[in-house]
């Protein structure tokens, strides 16, 4: 069909009355469309930072250098993607945060930072920045919320512009200021435009600088929400001025190590939210008012190294949340209030170098289970030594020196493990007096990598029941005098460098030889929980001395020689571990006398011979390991020896039967060899017999022939 015919067939095409011709877009509409597309593109793609902010950052980085982690701010990359830079999501993409902590940055702060007018967080802490802060630095950044320039070397005075006339109505968003650990100096004045307008300030820390002037109590007027005020380690002088009572939300007040004088203002005792009150190393005088007991949320009360006098408030126990009470180096008098025992959360108590007196036996130390450090030295305490001190299970440091206490210090437990690393264990015999520590029952000094030999002064501790010298580097032989302790039933010398033979005299311990002697020991409840971890296999803890198993651990040393037969005298022994040494000889048959033995480990030695069949009589034996020796013969066929794992016997090629599944009968190839030998012997005998008979026959024939010829 041609075009005319097709047109006729399809009929005429008529335009609808609503159809309008399509017109090309005007330039104005095209621009609007492109702007919309560009806006959508910028919304879903990476933001492009404000050019002015980008230029300010470039000037800022131009003043910095770093030998640790250089800033990789590539000019060809959007600055919102630079390290430590954060931008907002506005169309202008303004820089809102700079966080470059611990980058090893050195140099000065550039004035260009003042042009980052949308900056809300600036953290340059723990660097090497120096020089003064730029003029107008604080007041120009009026949107700044967090400022942290701590641990640098900034010097000079704070750029706190002074207000004129009736003051300033400027408002600043700042909430946190940390300028601690710098070289800043000068006064902090209440007429500052910045501080007057910082009504949202929560934390102000300028500690460890050299600021001077009066205590900045005025800050509580302009910043009623202040929660933390730290001006410690500076040179502030004079009295603590009035005004602190307005900081009703203050939780931390630190002003120690200054030159403050006068009395502690009573308005401090109205700050009911206060948790830390630290005013040490000043020149404060007067008394500690009883109203201090109203600060029920206090966890830290540090007033040491001042000129305070009077008595410790009787109601100090009302501060039941206290963790640290340090009042040392003052002129305090009177006795220690008994209510102090109510402060059960106390970790550190230091009342040293005062004029305190009275007896300490009435103070119930047993309630202070969290107490770690106790220092009551250099006072005038009298009476008996307070035995209840030893019920403080967490106690690590204690001092009562410089008092007038009497009686004996009944020390039952001395655990100093994992201390004194790589030192040499003192061997001086005069280290312990003949009557020193007469009640000491437990001595543990393991895991210290101590060098030297087992010290002879241990023999003076006659009441010892437990000795733990494991996991050190002790050398030399095991002294035989260890067998002279009348109550000793637990010895752990494992994981050392001890050499020589096992001394026979060590097996004379009465508490391990006789059940009667073992039961006659003094049995005390252990105020300090004893943790026992022999060879890192178990992790057991004991609160009673009687629960500790009678045991000897001497594994992983360099012992030689045989196991003395005297070991059979330890009928009370539950555990004997001599593994990983160089012991030789046979396994003593006398071990069968240890009827209470539960664990026997002789593995990794050079023992030979057979496993004594008599050991099957040890009915309580639940662990038996003789792996990696040179033992031979069958594994005892009866008892629990068939239940021990195969690994406990491996490494002894000549052991057989039992779980090893190797027969102890004569192998078949040996029988064949023996049969061949018998056959060879038989044929040789037959041959010899035939030869003899043959010779006899010919000799007889020759004799007959000779006789015949003579005839």
PDB file of C-alpha atoms in Angstrom, residues 145-319:
ATOM      1  CA  UNK A 145      30.458  23.781  72.537  1.00  0.00           C
ATOM      2  CA  UNK A 146      33.543  21.672  73.296  1.00  0.00           C
ATOM      3  CA  UNK A 147      37.093  23.060  73.500  1.00  0.00           C
ATOM      4  CA  UNK A 148      39.876  20.636  74.430  1.00  0.00           C
ATOM      5  CA  UNK A 149      43.465  21.857  74.093  1.00  0.00           C
ATOM      6  CA  UNK A 150      44.820  19.827  77.024  1.00  0.00           C
ATOM      7  CA  UNK A 151      48.295  18.287  77.129  1.00  0.00           C
ATOM      8  CA  UNK A 152      50.062  20.744  74.844  1.00  0.00           C
ATOM      9  CA  UNK A 153      52.560  23.548  75.460  1.00  0.00           C
ATOM     10  CA  UNK A 154      50.393  26.621  74.950  1.00  0.00           C
ATOM     11  CA  UNK A 155      51.673  29.624  76.894  1.00  0.00           C
ATOM     12  CA  UNK A 156      50.673  33.180  77.605  1.00  0.00           C
ATOM     13  CA  UNK A 157      47.455  34.455  79.137  1.00  0.00           C
ATOM     14  CA  UNK A 158      43.937  33.431  78.262  1.00  0.00           C
ATOM     15  CA  UNK A 159      42.406  35.739  75.624  1.00  0.00           C
ATOM     16  CA  UNK A 160      39.531  36.773  77.901  1.00  0.00           C
ATOM     17  CA  UNK A 161      38.399  40.178  76.634  1.00  0.00           C
ATOM     18  CA  UNK A 162      37.167  42.450  79.374  1.00  0.00           C
ATOM     19  CA  UNK A 163      33.602  43.786  79.473  1.00  0.00           C
ATOM     20  CA  UNK A 164      33.055  47.529  79.569  1.00  0.00           C
ATOM     21  CA  UNK A 165      30.261  49.644  80.954  1.00  0.00           C
ATOM     22  CA  UNK A 166      27.352  47.546  82.159  1.00  0.00           C
ATOM     23  CA  UNK A 167      28.913  44.385  80.828  1.00  0.00           C
ATOM     24  CA  UNK A 168      28.153  42.340  77.760  1.00  0.00           C
ATOM     25  CA  UNK A 169      25.004  40.663  76.587  1.00  0.00           C
ATOM     26  CA  UNK A 170      26.924  38.192  74.400  1.00  0.00           C
ATOM     27  CA  UNK A 171      25.845  34.582  74.562  1.00  0.00           C
ATOM     28  CA  UNK A 172      28.251  31.673  74.109  1.00  0.00           C
ATOM     29  CA  UNK A 173      27.279  28.047  73.596  1.00  0.00           C
ATOM     30  CA  UNK A 174      30.386  26.634  75.258  1.00  0.00           C
ATOM     31  CA  UNK A 175      29.792  23.672  77.618  1.00  0.00           C
ATOM     32  CA  UNK A 176      33.235  22.087  78.083  1.00  0.00           C
ATOM     33  CA  UNK A 177      36.601  23.833  78.383  1.00  0.00           C
ATOM     34  CA  UNK A 178      39.741  21.743  78.999  1.00  0.00           C
ATOM     35  CA  UNK A 179      43.021  23.656  78.933  1.00  0.00           C
ATOM     36  CA  UNK A 180      44.796  21.437  81.446  1.00  0.00           C
ATOM     37  CA  UNK A 181      48.482  20.526  81.286  1.00  0.00           C
ATOM     38  CA  UNK A 182      49.800  23.542  79.393  1.00  0.00           C
ATOM     39  CA  UNK A 183      52.018  26.537  80.223  1.00  0.00           C
ATOM     40  CA  UNK A 184      49.273  29.122  80.518  1.00  0.00           C
ATOM     41  CA  UNK A 185      49.510  31.832  83.176  1.00  0.00           C
ATOM     42  CA  UNK A 186      47.889  35.036  84.364  1.00  0.00           C
ATOM     43  CA  UNK A 187      44.621  35.663  86.180  1.00  0.00           C
ATOM     44  CA  UNK A 188      41.146  34.428  85.408  1.00  0.00           C
ATOM     45  CA  UNK A 189      38.991  37.501  85.947  1.00  0.00           C
ATOM     46  CA  UNK A 190      35.267  37.636  86.450  1.00  0.00           C
ATOM     47  CA  UNK A 191      34.965  40.651  84.116  1.00  0.00           C
ATOM     48  CA  UNK A 192      35.649  38.458  81.083  1.00  0.00           C
ATOM     49  CA  UNK A 193      33.135  38.848  78.246  1.00  0.00           C
ATOM     50  CA  UNK A 194      33.459  35.174  77.484  1.00  0.00           C
ATOM     51  CA  UNK A 195      32.967  33.850  81.025  1.00  0.00           C
ATOM     52  CA  UNK A 196      30.044  36.207  81.664  1.00  0.00           C
ATOM     53  CA  UNK A 197      28.258  34.832  78.625  1.00  0.00           C
ATOM     54  CA  UNK A 198      29.077  31.150  79.157  1.00  0.00           C
ATOM     55  CA  UNK A 199      25.805  30.356  80.881  1.00  0.00           C
ATOM     56  CA  UNK A 200      25.785  26.765  79.565  1.00  0.00           C
ATOM     57  CA  UNK A 201      29.262  25.916  80.864  1.00  0.00           C
ATOM     58  CA  UNK A 202      29.318  22.483  82.518  1.00  0.00           C
ATOM     59  CA  UNK A 203      33.025  21.615  82.833  1.00  0.00           C
ATOM     60  CA  UNK A 204      35.973  23.993  83.324  1.00  0.00           C
ATOM     61  CA  UNK A 205      39.434  22.410  83.672  1.00  0.00           C
ATOM     62  CA  UNK A 206      42.576  24.552  83.744  1.00  0.00           C
ATOM     63  CA  UNK A 207      44.635  22.279  86.021  1.00  0.00           C
ATOM     64  CA  UNK A 208      48.394  21.903  85.736  1.00  0.00           C
ATOM     65  CA  UNK A 209      49.209  25.401  84.503  1.00  0.00           C
ATOM     66  CA  UNK A 210      50.569  28.440  86.369  1.00  0.00           C
ATOM     67  CA  UNK A 211      47.448  30.564  86.755  1.00  0.00           C
ATOM     68  CA  UNK A 212      47.472  33.084  89.578  1.00  0.00           C
ATOM     69  CA  UNK A 213      44.985  35.257  91.399  1.00  0.00           C
ATOM     70  CA  UNK A 214      41.998  34.388  93.524  1.00  0.00           C
ATOM     71  CA  UNK A 215      39.803  31.321  93.481  1.00  0.00           C
ATOM     72  CA  UNK A 216      37.363  31.842  90.550  1.00  0.00           C
ATOM     73  CA  UNK A 217      34.158  31.419  92.565  1.00  0.00           C
ATOM     74  CA  UNK A 218      32.531  34.070  90.348  1.00  0.00           C
ATOM     75  CA  UNK A 219      32.034  31.402  87.688  1.00  0.00           C
ATOM     76  CA  UNK A 220      29.090  30.014  89.655  1.00  0.00           C
ATOM     77  CA  UNK A 221      27.232  33.273  88.942  1.00  0.00           C
ATOM     78  CA  UNK A 222      27.605  33.249  85.164  1.00  0.00           C
ATOM     79  CA  UNK A 223      27.546  29.459  84.845  1.00  0.00           C
ATOM     80  CA  UNK A 224      24.941  28.068  87.273  1.00  0.00           C
ATOM     81  CA  UNK A 225      25.037  24.661  85.526  1.00  0.00           C
ATOM     82  CA  UNK A 226      28.723  24.151  86.290  1.00  0.00           C
ATOM     83  CA  UNK A 227      29.305  20.525  87.263  1.00  0.00           C
ATOM     84  CA  UNK A 228      33.100  20.184  87.201  1.00  0.00           C
ATOM     85  CA  UNK A 229      35.614  22.813  88.318  1.00  0.00           C
ATOM     86  CA  UNK A 230      39.280  21.770  88.321  1.00  0.00           C
ATOM     87  CA  UNK A 231      41.934  24.435  89.025  1.00  0.00           C
ATOM     88  CA  UNK A 232      44.448  22.138  90.763  1.00  0.00           C
ATOM     89  CA  UNK A 233      48.214  22.420  90.279  1.00  0.00           C
ATOM     90  CA  UNK A 234      48.349  26.175  89.768  1.00  0.00           C
ATOM     91  CA  UNK A 235      49.374  29.203  91.851  1.00  0.00           C
ATOM     92  CA  UNK A 236      46.001  30.497  93.055  1.00  0.00           C
ATOM     93  CA  UNK A 237      46.290  32.324  96.372  1.00  0.00           C
ATOM     94  CA  UNK A 238      44.119  33.737  99.151  1.00  0.00           C
ATOM     95  CA  UNK A 239      40.890  32.464 100.632  1.00  0.00           C
ATOM     96  CA  UNK A 240      38.306  30.448  98.765  1.00  0.00           C
ATOM     97  CA  UNK A 241      36.051  33.355  97.933  1.00  0.00           C
ATOM     98  CA  UNK A 242      32.311  33.420  98.435  1.00  0.00           C
ATOM     99  CA  UNK A 243      30.092  32.346  95.561  1.00  0.00           C
ATOM    100  CA  UNK A 244      30.648  28.601  95.366  1.00  0.00           C
ATOM    101  CA  UNK A 245      27.275  28.044  97.010  1.00  0.00           C
ATOM    102  CA  UNK A 246      25.589  29.063  93.744  1.00  0.00           C
ATOM    103  CA  UNK A 247      27.042  26.039  91.924  1.00  0.00           C
ATOM    104  CA  UNK A 248      24.245  23.776  93.116  1.00  0.00           C
ATOM    105  CA  UNK A 249      24.987  21.210  90.412  1.00  0.00           C
ATOM    106  CA  UNK A 250      28.693  20.933  91.180  1.00  0.00           C
ATOM    107  CA  UNK A 251      29.834  17.292  91.411  1.00  0.00           C
ATOM    108  CA  UNK A 252      33.630  17.718  91.147  1.00  0.00           C
ATOM    109  CA  UNK A 253      35.645  20.422  92.904  1.00  0.00           C
ATOM    110  CA  UNK A 254      39.420  20.108  92.641  1.00  0.00           C
ATOM    111  CA  UNK A 255      41.725  22.892  93.785  1.00  0.00           C
ATOM    112  CA  UNK A 256      44.654  21.002  95.255  1.00  0.00           C
ATOM    113  CA  UNK A 257      48.318  21.991  94.996  1.00  0.00           C
ATOM    114  CA  UNK A 258      47.807  25.737  95.051  1.00  0.00           C
ATOM    115  CA  UNK A 259      48.482  28.352  97.746  1.00  0.00           C
ATOM    116  CA  UNK A 260      44.952  28.732  99.047  1.00  0.00           C
ATOM    117  CA  UNK A 261      44.574  29.734 102.686  1.00  0.00           C
ATOM    118  CA  UNK A 262      41.902  30.356 105.294  1.00  0.00           C
ATOM    119  CA  UNK A 263      39.099  28.042 106.330  1.00  0.00           C
ATOM    120  CA  UNK A 264      36.999  25.805 104.165  1.00  0.00           C
ATOM    121  CA  UNK A 265      33.929  27.992 103.452  1.00  0.00           C
ATOM    122  CA  UNK A 266      30.746  26.637 104.987  1.00  0.00           C
ATOM    123  CA  UNK A 267      28.800  27.135 101.751  1.00  0.00           C
ATOM    124  CA  UNK A 268      30.672  24.172 100.272  1.00  0.00           C
ATOM    125  CA  UNK A 269      28.715  21.957 102.651  1.00  0.00           C
ATOM    126  CA  UNK A 270      25.493  23.003 100.891  1.00  0.00           C
ATOM    127  CA  UNK A 271      26.562  21.453  97.574  1.00  0.00           C
ATOM    128  CA  UNK A 272      24.485  18.303  97.958  1.00  0.00           C
ATOM    129  CA  UNK A 273      25.478  16.924  94.536  1.00  0.00           C
ATOM    130  CA  UNK A 274      29.211  17.037  95.309  1.00  0.00           C
ATOM    131  CA  UNK A 275      30.994  13.713  94.717  1.00  0.00           C
ATOM    132  CA  UNK A 276      34.640  14.770  94.774  1.00  0.00           C
ATOM    133  CA  UNK A 277      36.069  17.411  97.122  1.00  0.00           C
ATOM    134  CA  UNK A 278      39.823  17.609  96.633  1.00  0.00           C
ATOM    135  CA  UNK A 279      41.735  20.499  98.253  1.00  0.00           C
ATOM    136  CA  UNK A 280      45.096  18.922  99.187  1.00  0.00           C
ATOM    137  CA  UNK A 281      48.513  20.603  99.429  1.00  0.00           C
ATOM    138  CA  UNK A 282      47.315  24.112 100.247  1.00  0.00           C
ATOM    139  CA  UNK A 283      47.534  26.246 103.387  1.00  0.00           C
ATOM    140  CA  UNK A 284      43.986  25.712 104.616  1.00  0.00           C
ATOM    141  CA  UNK A 285      43.390  26.033 108.356  1.00  0.00           C
ATOM    142  CA  UNK A 286      40.582  25.669 110.857  1.00  0.00           C
ATOM    143  CA  UNK A 287      38.381  22.655 111.529  1.00  0.00           C
ATOM    144  CA  UNK A 288      36.548  20.216 109.337  1.00  0.00           C
ATOM    145  CA  UNK A 289      32.982  21.234 110.095  1.00  0.00           C
ATOM    146  CA  UNK A 290      30.476  18.570 111.125  1.00  0.00           C
ATOM    147  CA  UNK A 291      28.248  19.829 108.306  1.00  0.00           C
ATOM    148  CA  UNK A 292      30.513  18.035 105.870  1.00  0.00           C
ATOM    149  CA  UNK A 293      28.543  14.900 106.722  1.00  0.00           C
ATOM    150  CA  UNK A 294      25.639  16.394 104.740  1.00  0.00           C
ATOM    151  CA  UNK A 295      27.509  15.662 101.513  1.00  0.00           C
ATOM    152  CA  UNK A 296      26.048  12.158 101.261  1.00  0.00           C
ATOM    153  CA  UNK A 297      27.214  11.610  97.667  1.00  0.00           C
ATOM    154  CA  UNK A 298      30.914  12.176  98.389  1.00  0.00           C
ATOM    155  CA  UNK A 299      33.172   9.438  97.066  1.00  0.00           C
ATOM    156  CA  UNK A 300      36.450  11.365  97.446  1.00  0.00           C
ATOM    157  CA  UNK A 301      37.449  13.608 100.338  1.00  0.00           C
ATOM    158  CA  UNK A 302      41.083  14.658  99.995  1.00  0.00           C
ATOM    159  CA  UNK A 303      42.186  17.411 102.413  1.00  0.00           C
ATOM    160  CA  UNK A 304      45.720  16.227 103.128  1.00  0.00           C
ATOM    161  CA  UNK A 305      48.847  18.353 103.500  1.00  0.00           C
ATOM    162  CA  UNK A 306      47.165  21.424 104.994  1.00  0.00           C
ATOM    163  CA  UNK A 307      47.008  22.998 108.473  1.00  0.00           C
ATOM    164  CA  UNK A 308      43.625  21.612 109.500  1.00  0.00           C
ATOM    165  CA  UNK A 309      43.030  20.987 113.193  1.00  0.00           C
ATOM    166  CA  UNK A 310      40.391  19.666 115.536  1.00  0.00           C
ATOM    167  CA  UNK A 311      38.757  16.261 115.453  1.00  0.00           C
ATOM    168  CA  UNK A 312      37.492  14.180 112.577  1.00  0.00           C
ATOM    169  CA  UNK A 313      33.696  14.664 112.533  1.00  0.00           C
ATOM    170  CA  UNK A 314      32.020  11.967 114.629  1.00  0.00           C
ATOM    171  CA  UNK A 315      29.368  11.408 111.982  1.00  0.00           C
ATOM    172  CA  UNK A 316      31.883  10.746 109.186  1.00  0.00           C
ATOM    173  CA  UNK A 317      30.130   7.405 108.736  1.00  0.00           C
ATOM    174  CA  UNK A 318      27.213   9.241 107.124  1.00  0.00           C
ATOM    175  CA  UNK A 319      29.416   9.545 104.047  1.00  0.00           C
TER     176      UNK A 319
END
